Amino acid sequence: MPLSTDQLADVSEARAATASTLRPTVPALEALLHQPLPVLDHGFVRVVDYMGDDNAVVQAARVSYGRGTRKVSEDAGLIRYLMRHRHSTPFEMCEIKYHVKLPIFVARQWIRHRMASINEYSARYSILDREFYIPEPGQLAAQSTSNRQGRGAVLQGDDAEAVLRLLREDAARCHDHYALMLGEEGGGADGGYGLARELARMNLTLNTYTQWYWKADLHNLLNFLALRLDSHAQYEIRVYAEAMLRTVRAWVPTACAAFEEYRLGAFTFSASMLAVLRRQLAGEVVEQKESGLSRREWDEMHRALGRA
Amino acid sequence: MPLSTDQLADVSEARAATASTLRPTVPALEALLHQPLPVLDHGFVRVVDYMGDDNAVVQAARVSYGRGTRKVSEDAGLIRYLMRHRHSTPFEMCEIKYHVKLPIFVARQWIRHRMASINEYSARYSILDREFYIPEPGQLAAQSTSNRQGRGAVLQGDDAEAVLRLLREDAARCHDHYALMLGEEGGGADGGYGLARELARMNLTLNTYTQWYWKADLHNLLNFLALRLDSHAQYEIRVYAEAMLRTVRAWVPTACAAFEEYRLGAFTFSASMLAVLRRQLAGEVVEQKESGLSRREWDEMHRALGRA
Amino acid sequence: MPLSTDQLADVSEARAATASTLRPTVPALEALLHQPLPVLDHGFVRVVDYMGDDNAVVQAARVSYGRGTRKVSEDAGLIRYLMRHRHSTPFEMCEIKYHVKLPIFVARQWIRHRMASINEYSARYSILDREFYIPEPGQLAAQSTSNRQGRGAVLQGDDAEAVLRLLREDAARCHDHYALMLGEEGGGADGGYGLARELARMNLTLNTYTQWYWKADLHNLLNFLALRLDSHAQYEIRVYAEAMLRTVRAWVPTACAAFEEYRLGAFTFSASMLAVLRRQLAGEVVEQKESGLSRREWDEMHRALGRA
Amino acid sequence: MPLSTDQLADVSEARAATASTLRPTVPALEALLHQPLPVLDHGFVRVVDYMGDDNAVVQAARVSYGRGTRKVSEDAGLIRYLMRHRHSTPFEMCEIKYHVKLPIFVARQWIRHRMASINEYSARYSILDREFYIPEPGQLAAQSTSNRQGRGAVLQGDDAEAVLRLLREDAARCHDHYALMLGEEGGGADGGYGLARELARMNLTLNTYTQWYWKADLHNLLNFLALRLDSHAQYEIRVYAEAMLRTVRAWVPTACAAFEEYRLGAFTFSASMLAVLRRQLAGEVVEQKESGLSRREWDEMHRALGRA
């Protein structure tokens, strides 16, 4: 169970406390509010607050374009236009806050996104729980031979078991020793050594779970999702992005659909790719060698066109 | 009347639309929500949305400090501690969005604060109203003789009247010519010249009003207020900051009180000032000349101590 | 002459002061260093400092990818790869600082780019020169009838002359009155009124020139250029971007070529556009009506394919 | 030896390559350039590039204040004024880039500073070396009993030895198993399991060393240093800040002295503290209980006054 007893009590309390507001409110997101969506073996994502909705994007764009635009375009059309032309500021007008529990090595990737606010559980002040991420057997992949950052075939049988045993035993032993070093009774062994928390934590493995509050505006959240939903993103962060995408769909369905159409499902053709395309559309047969594209670009382009 | 008829209709509509929410809600801010607070002769500030409350600051700080801290400190004490030690991230967990109408020369100061999201009315797309800021006679100050950026005595009689006439006539004439250049019937004179909006706008004076949506988190809002509530800030932006301070008091009263105690009412003593203080507290009479402080620092320090 | 006598002396002095350094140095940019590139009638852009070069991008990417990658890809190939896949952090490792003189209405667009450092000439402290932007006759365009933010045909004959006269006279009169209000001898009329600078400035028109130091990293500079070199950008800011593009070509030729290939010359096809493309490449004749694309998207797509 | 053979060759090469430049150059920093300053047992900090100097701060401030200010204040006086009044933008005009090797748990604190550019060694692509931070015996502190984030007395004798043994053995075993999981020959045991790098890394402990390029402007660097040189900062990051402070002193000696005077050596008195000070300076004996200050504030204030 990913949430602690205290946290579950907080969720119940929060979900019981209905208030009346004059702010824009999204019933579909209210239905999800505070509830943890499970991710990996002990992690979760849950929305704890939000501000704005699809209409807040429209409202902000319209203050830019001024009076008279109201009738010109439908709201959905305007949102699609803004997304297509990468007008980012209207999407900054919506804000969302998540509570996330995640392995430390995932947190280290995630925090590279700087345009967000974070409060992380601090192991200088507090003691980390004995919880580690151990991959599902189906995720225990070999190093890809073609891609330096990718995964290849799934490990099988004894090999898989051996790896899982190493991961489990090392994480558990390191945490046991962490607890021992921290032990407040002193005198070593069972009593512990009373080591400072800020030092003892260095003995933990990178699959130990941490948690944080993470708050971002819709523009920066979509940038995060575009990168982390990509097929090249590491599986362990992609599953967080997928859970968040569900919350975005509930929150701002029109902006989310535009995001899927113009970002997730899109492909950018370089100047040279456009030149190749023009020749192909004119009926010419173009070879990679004389296309001006590298082998890799050629493949990426034709994969996007379903002709790989 | 600062709001247009359309905008007043929007306010009424927004204030009529009550919804039920599971989010933290602040009744004192709800009472102000959407309502314009008048600033200067045609400007206003109004809160159009918000997220979080005093408790959101506490909640974020507590995830950092972990379980067990709950009983250690009272909430107000924790917020005061965070403010005193400039822990900024918990204050980033609250967000607020304003709709502001302000003269362009004020907007140019305001936008220097980069950690905010802005959608401004665009004079490339739309036509700016014929509204200019003309100072109250009591604000028509002479250049300070002691301070290159300050104001001195208030202009009187004919001088004041002459200056006000220049400001009024120039702004009006420039806007009339702007309208003439834009005129869509063409053929010049009454019919106008049909000039592109993005060009015609360059004829407007800097006291013309513009408007924008401005969204920031509480930490960055307080940074903005600390600078713009300062006695050295220009009066015309300080009055906006004062109106916003009222909304912050309604929204997060504990954080706002801590801000007034530890930032607005505080004074930072340099290393050399501390050395002087120590000698003074020991009963020594210290002269500026041998204090290690410049005349200016000496005065700033003693003003803070009420001994100027 | 866009630079003041003082500034020209600074340029000469700076260009005479050769030093020896262990830092990466780019001779082609050193040749341009400190020299103003004229823009519009009184403006300029000049590079006053820089840090890093093409190789700094490679070096940063290689620390990410670690040992062993050195032989895998050629430097240029790596830079192209990073640009194609929007890896932004290696491009952040290069930094450049410009001194720019520009009309205030252009400065208001420019400052929307928040990821940069700016120090602007302050009219609270100092007096702005009597210099205004007046468009070339060939730039005096009518409002576009098809595009709310665009320009149409160029004004001709008497109309053009009338508009230019209005712009010139209003800017000049406003500045004369500004000088009069500031006049330090007091007593009105010739002696001036001694009004505070921070107030008098509000009488200036938006085509008055200001100046600033503007510093950004290469990643954010390229984002700025991508937006401001676009054919939809206003001419008056586009010419600044064009002058800056010349400096980028001298500074980081490989990164700049990749930028032109993968950003400036590129086009992003949405999911629906890709579906249309696939059908077209398969030889099918697709009509806009049943394409799933709006008229506008259809046109944008086919313009990119040279088949508008 | 903290640098690898490859890196040492890079340092020699970089230090041999003198170039001529028209940019501001700081001989005292050139003398340090590229050279690693050792930190902790295997870490280092080294400056790899920089832009600007003390004079760049002055130059930026002077464009803000305009002509005529040149004689008003001496350069050092201006820099001190800017620092005292927290004018941040002129300090943003200087930029510096470091190459740093540091334990992962230190990197996790460091990266909380978002206003910087980072390229970190990626364990998705490459294999981390078998190097861990093991504290000096003198740093092996017990948890403070008075401060939840602090250190108390140093562990002694058998206890210290036991803790060091645990840290050493766990880090070594985890890295051995990491190498085993990665082993490319497959088949388990000596041959390894061929696990994907992005997965295997999760078995490493938080004291494993990583490295990155870190680039920031002077304003943000000083913010980093102010926080991390503080006596409450964790020792393991403070020593990095101390090494960096040495480089800042060489680079911008005037700005650095002002920083030490107005930030490092300064203390901020709250409104209530100022009220107490005023009474004390008037000769009154004030008791904590009726001072309006908490015990903690009282102590902090009197420690700053050397009267704790």
Short mmCIF file of C-alpha atoms in Angstrom, two decimals, chain B:
data_model
loop_
_atom_site.label_atom_id
_atom_site.label_comp_id
_atom_site.label_asym_id
_atom_site.label_seq_id
_atom_site.Cartn_x
_atom_site.Cartn_y
_atom_site.Cartn_z
CA MET B 1 -15.05 53.93 -14.59
CA PRO B 2 -12.05 51.68 -15.00
CA LEU B 3 -13.77 48.54 -16.27
CA SER B 4 -15.45 48.43 -19.63
CA THR B 5 -19.09 47.40 -19.88
CA ASP B 6 -18.02 44.00 -21.17
CA GLN B 7 -15.65 43.53 -18.29
CA LEU B 8 -18.28 44.54 -15.72
CA ALA B 9 -20.58 41.94 -17.20
CA ASP B 10 -17.79 39.37 -16.84
CA VAL B 11 -17.32 40.29 -13.18
CA SER B 12 -21.04 39.92 -12.45
CA GLU B 13 -21.15 36.62 -14.26
CA ALA B 14 -18.06 35.31 -12.45
CA ARG B 15 -19.38 36.38 -9.06
CA ALA B 16 -22.69 34.65 -9.72
CA ALA B 17 -21.15 31.29 -10.58
CA THR B 18 -20.70 29.43 -7.33
CA ALA B 19 -19.23 25.95 -7.54
CA SER B 20 -18.43 23.23 -5.07
CA THR B 21 -14.79 22.20 -4.68
CA LEU B 22 -12.53 19.91 -2.66
CA ARG B 23 -9.68 22.41 -2.90
CA PRO B 24 -8.45 24.61 -0.07
CA THR B 25 -10.65 27.69 -0.14
CA VAL B 26 -10.25 31.07 1.56
CA PRO B 27 -13.55 32.82 2.28
CA ALA B 28 -11.89 36.20 2.91
CA LEU B 29 -10.34 36.13 -0.55
CA GLU B 30 -13.48 34.74 -2.16
CA ALA B 31 -15.19 37.92 -0.92
CA LEU B 32 -12.74 39.98 -2.99
CA LEU B 33 -12.57 37.65 -5.97
CA HIS B 34 -13.11 39.23 -9.41
CA GLN B 35 -13.83 42.67 -7.88
CA PRO B 36 -11.64 45.51 -9.17
CA LEU B 37 -9.74 47.54 -6.59
CA PRO B 38 -9.30 51.01 -8.12
CA VAL B 39 -5.71 52.28 -8.49
CA LEU B 40 -4.64 55.68 -9.93
CA ASP B 41 -7.15 57.47 -12.17
CA HIS B 42 -8.20 54.66 -14.50
CA GLY B 43 -6.37 51.59 -13.27
CA PHE B 44 -7.33 48.62 -11.15
CA VAL B 45 -6.14 45.34 -9.71
CA ARG B 46 -8.45 42.39 -9.29
CA VAL B 47 -7.84 38.79 -8.22
CA VAL B 48 -9.26 36.42 -10.82
CA ASP B 49 -8.05 33.09 -9.41
CA TYR B 50 -5.90 31.62 -6.67
CA MET B 51 -4.58 28.28 -5.42
CA GLY B 52 -3.54 27.33 -1.90
CA ASP B 53 -3.64 29.07 1.46
CA ASP B 54 -1.53 29.43 4.63
CA ASN B 55 -1.94 25.74 5.21
CA ALA B 56 -0.47 24.84 1.82
CA VAL B 57 2.78 26.48 2.95
CA VAL B 58 2.78 24.39 6.10
CA GLN B 59 1.92 21.22 4.23
CA ALA B 60 4.82 21.69 1.81
CA ALA B 61 7.28 22.48 4.58
CA ARG B 62 6.13 19.39 6.46
CA VAL B 63 6.71 17.05 3.53
CA SER B 64 10.28 18.35 3.63
CA TYR B 65 10.66 17.83 7.31
CA GLY B 66 8.69 14.61 7.37
CA ARG B 67 6.55 12.86 9.91
CA GLY B 68 6.90 13.70 13.54
CA THR B 69 7.30 17.40 13.01
CA ARG B 70 3.58 17.90 13.22
CA LYS B 71 3.57 18.49 16.92
CA VAL B 72 6.92 20.20 17.16
CA SER B 73 5.88 23.61 16.01
CA GLU B 74 2.63 25.41 15.68
CA ASP B 75 1.70 26.30 12.12
CA ALA B 76 2.18 30.04 12.59
CA GLY B 77 5.54 29.44 14.22
CA LEU B 78 6.63 27.30 11.29
CA ILE B 79 5.58 29.95 8.76
CA ARG B 80 7.46 32.61 10.73
CA TYR B 81 10.51 30.37 10.86
CA LEU B 82 10.39 29.79 7.08
CA MET B 83 10.06 33.51 6.38
CA ARG B 84 12.85 34.46 8.79
CA HIS B 85 15.27 32.00 7.24
CA ARG B 86 14.21 32.76 3.69
CA HIS B 87 13.03 29.24 2.91
CA SER B 88 11.39 30.05 -0.35
CA THR B 89 10.02 26.81 -1.79
CA PRO B 90 7.06 26.30 0.58
CA PHE B 91 5.78 29.78 -0.37
CA GLU B 92 5.98 28.78 -4.03
CA MET B 93 3.17 26.31 -3.39
CA CYS B 94 0.54 29.10 -3.43
CA GLU B 95 -0.37 30.82 -6.67
CA ILE B 96 -2.48 33.87 -7.54
CA LYS B 97 -3.66 35.49 -10.75
CA TYR B 98 -4.49 39.17 -11.16
CA HIS B 99 -6.09 41.20 -13.88
CA VAL B 100 -4.42 44.62 -13.87
CA LYS B 101 -4.97 47.86 -15.76
CA LEU B 102 -1.96 50.14 -15.61
CA PRO B 103 -0.07 52.88 -17.51
CA ILE B 104 2.57 51.61 -19.93
CA PHE B 105 5.48 53.23 -18.05
CA VAL B 106 4.40 51.32 -14.93
CA ALA B 107 4.07 48.10 -16.94
CA ARG B 108 7.67 48.59 -18.08
CA GLN B 109 8.91 48.57 -14.47
CA TRP B 110 6.64 45.74 -13.44
CA ILE B 111 7.70 43.36 -16.20
CA ARG B 112 11.28 43.39 -14.91
CA HIS B 113 10.06 40.72 -12.46
CA ARG B 114 10.63 37.69 -14.62
CA MET B 115 9.30 34.91 -12.39
CA ALA B 116 5.69 35.44 -13.36
CA SER B 117 3.37 34.66 -16.25
CA ILE B 118 1.89 37.49 -18.28
CA ASN B 119 -0.65 37.92 -21.03
CA GLU B 120 -0.85 41.56 -22.05
CA TYR B 121 -3.38 43.28 -24.25
CA SER B 122 -1.70 43.47 -27.66
CA ALA B 123 -1.79 46.69 -29.65
CA ARG B 124 -0.68 44.68 -32.68
CA TYR B 125 -4.10 43.02 -32.71
CA SER B 126 -6.36 45.52 -31.03
CA ILE B 127 -6.86 49.22 -30.49
CA LEU B 128 -5.93 50.83 -27.20
CA ASP B 129 -8.57 52.93 -25.47
CA ARG B 130 -8.25 56.70 -25.16
CA GLU B 131 -7.24 56.60 -21.49
CA PHE B 132 -4.10 58.16 -19.99
CA TYR B 133 -2.70 58.51 -16.54
CA ILE B 134 -2.64 62.14 -15.41
CA PRO B 135 -1.16 62.57 -11.90
CA GLU B 136 -3.17 64.06 -9.07
CA PRO B 137 -1.90 67.59 -8.33
CA GLY B 138 -0.52 66.29 -5.04
CA GLN B 139 1.70 63.83 -6.92
CA LEU B 140 3.16 66.36 -9.32
CA ALA B 141 6.57 66.47 -7.69
CA ALA B 142 9.75 68.24 -8.67
CA GLN B 143 12.95 66.29 -9.20
CA SER B 144 14.62 65.62 -5.87
CA THR B 145 17.84 67.53 -5.48
CA SER B 146 19.38 64.94 -3.17
CA ASN B 147 18.31 61.74 -4.91
CA ARG B 148 18.67 61.11 -8.61
CA GLN B 149 15.62 58.87 -8.71
CA GLY B 150 13.40 60.64 -6.21
CA ARG B 151 10.79 63.30 -5.92
CA GLY B 152 11.09 66.63 -4.16
CA ALA B 153 8.53 69.33 -3.38
CA VAL B 154 5.16 69.37 -5.10
CA LEU B 155 4.75 71.82 -7.98
CA GLN B 156 2.38 74.67 -7.25
CA GLY B 157 -0.02 77.04 -8.96
CA ASP B 158 0.63 77.95 -12.58
CA ASP B 159 3.55 75.59 -12.92
CA ALA B 160 1.47 72.63 -11.86
CA GLU B 161 -1.32 73.67 -14.14
CA ALA B 162 1.02 74.14 -17.09
CA VAL B 163 2.53 70.69 -16.63
CA LEU B 164 -0.84 69.02 -16.32
CA ARG B 165 -2.03 70.78 -19.45
CA LEU B 166 1.00 69.55 -21.40
CA LEU B 167 0.50 65.97 -20.23
CA ARG B 168 -3.20 66.03 -21.04
CA GLU B 169 -2.90 67.70 -24.42
CA ASP B 170 0.03 65.64 -25.66
CA ALA B 171 -1.54 62.35 -24.67
CA ALA B 172 -4.86 63.32 -26.20
CA ARG B 173 -3.36 64.63 -29.43
CA CYS B 174 -1.17 61.56 -29.82
CA HIS B 175 -4.14 59.28 -29.32
CA ASP B 176 -6.27 61.31 -31.74
CA HIS B 177 -3.56 60.97 -34.37
CA TYR B 178 -3.23 57.27 -33.56
CA ALA B 179 -6.94 56.88 -34.24
CA LEU B 180 -6.59 58.93 -37.40
CA MET B 181 -3.70 56.83 -38.69
CA LEU B 182 -5.72 53.69 -37.99
CA GLY B 183 -8.93 55.02 -39.50
CA GLU B 184 -10.25 52.33 -41.75
CA GLU B 185 -12.11 54.35 -44.29
CA GLY B 186 -8.88 55.61 -45.80
CA GLY B 187 -8.33 58.70 -47.85
CA GLY B 188 -6.85 60.60 -44.94
CA ALA B 189 -8.31 63.22 -42.68
CA ASP B 190 -11.63 62.08 -41.24
CA GLY B 191 -11.49 58.80 -43.04
CA GLY B 192 -8.07 57.89 -41.64
CA TYR B 193 -5.10 56.31 -43.33
CA GLY B 194 -5.56 52.64 -42.57
CA LEU B 195 -2.08 52.26 -41.11
CA ALA B 196 -1.18 48.86 -39.61
CA ARG B 197 -1.97 48.71 -35.88
CA GLU B 198 1.52 47.47 -35.05
CA LEU B 199 2.90 50.71 -36.52
CA ALA B 200 0.31 53.23 -35.39
CA ARG B 201 0.78 52.30 -31.74
CA MET B 202 4.25 53.84 -31.73
CA ASN B 203 2.59 57.26 -31.64
CA LEU B 204 1.08 56.69 -28.18
CA THR B 205 2.57 58.24 -25.05
CA LEU B 206 3.87 56.15 -22.16
CA ASN B 207 1.03 57.15 -19.84
CA THR B 208 -1.50 55.35 -22.03
CA TYR B 209 -3.21 52.52 -20.14
CA THR B 210 -2.68 48.89 -21.01
CA GLN B 211 -3.89 45.76 -19.19
CA TRP B 212 -2.73 42.25 -18.51
CA TYR B 213 -3.23 39.02 -16.65
CA TRP B 214 -0.35 38.53 -14.24
CA LYS B 215 0.16 35.26 -12.36
CA ALA B 216 2.84 34.49 -9.79
CA ASP B 217 3.49 32.24 -6.84
CA LEU B 218 3.44 33.66 -3.32
CA HIS B 219 7.23 33.65 -2.97
CA ASN B 220 7.73 35.71 -6.10
CA LEU B 221 4.75 37.92 -5.32
CA LEU B 222 6.29 38.77 -1.95
CA ASN B 223 9.60 39.60 -3.67
CA PHE B 224 7.68 41.91 -5.96
CA LEU B 225 5.88 43.53 -3.03
CA ALA B 226 9.06 43.93 -0.96
CA LEU B 227 10.62 45.92 -3.78
CA ARG B 228 7.57 47.88 -4.84
CA LEU B 229 6.25 48.74 -1.38
CA ASP B 230 9.61 50.22 -0.52
CA SER B 231 9.64 53.96 0.06
CA HIS B 232 12.09 54.34 -2.84
CA ALA B 233 9.73 52.69 -5.31
CA GLN B 234 7.96 55.07 -7.67
CA TYR B 235 4.59 56.15 -6.29
CA GLU B 236 2.74 55.01 -9.42
CA ILE B 237 3.77 51.37 -8.96
CA ARG B 238 3.67 51.48 -5.15
CA VAL B 239 -0.08 52.07 -5.18
CA TYR B 240 -0.54 48.86 -7.16
CA ALA B 241 1.60 47.01 -4.64
CA GLU B 242 -0.50 48.42 -1.82
CA ALA B 243 -3.72 47.21 -3.39
CA MET B 244 -2.15 43.77 -3.86
CA LEU B 245 -0.95 43.69 -0.26
CA ARG B 246 -4.59 43.98 0.82
CA THR B 247 -5.42 40.89 -1.22
CA VAL B 248 -2.47 38.98 0.25
CA ARG B 249 -3.65 39.80 3.77
CA ALA B 250 -7.05 38.38 2.96
CA TRP B 251 -5.57 35.33 1.28
CA VAL B 252 -2.71 34.16 3.55
CA PRO B 253 -2.94 36.23 6.75
CA THR B 254 -0.23 34.31 8.63
CA ALA B 255 2.32 34.41 5.82
CA CYS B 256 1.52 38.08 5.24
CA ALA B 257 2.06 38.97 8.91
CA ALA B 258 5.40 37.13 8.84
CA PHE B 259 6.31 39.03 5.68
CA GLU B 260 5.59 42.35 7.38
CA GLU B 261 7.61 41.34 10.44
CA TYR B 262 10.63 39.78 8.74
CA ARG B 263 10.86 41.60 5.42
CA LEU B 264 8.92 44.88 5.25
CA GLY B 265 9.73 45.97 8.79
CA ALA B 266 13.22 44.46 8.91
CA PHE B 267 16.65 45.94 8.33
CA THR B 268 19.86 44.16 7.40
CA PHE B 269 23.00 45.21 9.26
CA SER B 270 26.25 44.68 7.36
CA ALA B 271 29.33 43.21 9.06
CA SER B 272 30.64 46.72 9.76
CA MET B 273 27.28 47.91 11.06
CA LEU B 274 27.16 44.97 13.45
CA ALA B 275 30.62 45.94 14.72
CA VAL B 276 29.39 49.48 15.37
CA LEU B 277 26.27 48.18 17.10
CA ARG B 278 28.32 46.00 19.42
CA ARG B 279 30.42 48.96 20.46
CA GLN B 280 27.33 51.10 20.97
CA LEU B 281 25.61 48.44 23.06
CA ALA B 282 28.75 48.26 25.19
CA GLY B 283 28.21 51.93 25.93
CA GLU B 284 30.84 53.35 23.61
CA VAL B 285 30.14 56.54 21.64
CA VAL B 286 31.00 55.86 18.01
CA GLU B 287 31.59 58.56 15.43
CA GLN B 288 30.74 58.00 11.75
CA LYS B 289 34.24 58.97 10.65
CA GLU B 290 35.94 56.13 12.43
CA SER B 291 33.03 53.69 12.12
CA GLY B 292 34.07 52.08 8.85
CA LEU B 293 30.68 53.11 7.44
CA SER B 294 30.07 55.62 4.70
CA ARG B 295 27.95 58.65 5.56
CA ARG B 296 25.07 57.06 3.65
CA GLU B 297 25.34 53.72 5.44
CA TRP B 298 25.60 55.48 8.77
CA ASP B 299 22.38 57.36 8.06
CA GLU B 300 20.55 54.27 6.80
CA MET B 301 21.55 52.35 9.91
CA HIS B 302 20.54 55.03 12.36
CA ARG B 303 17.30 55.67 10.57
CA ALA B 304 16.50 51.98 11.05
CA LEU B 305 17.27 52.39 14.74
CA GLY B 306 15.07 55.47 15.01
CA ARG B 307 18.09 57.60 15.84
CA ALA B 308 18.62 59.45 12.58
#
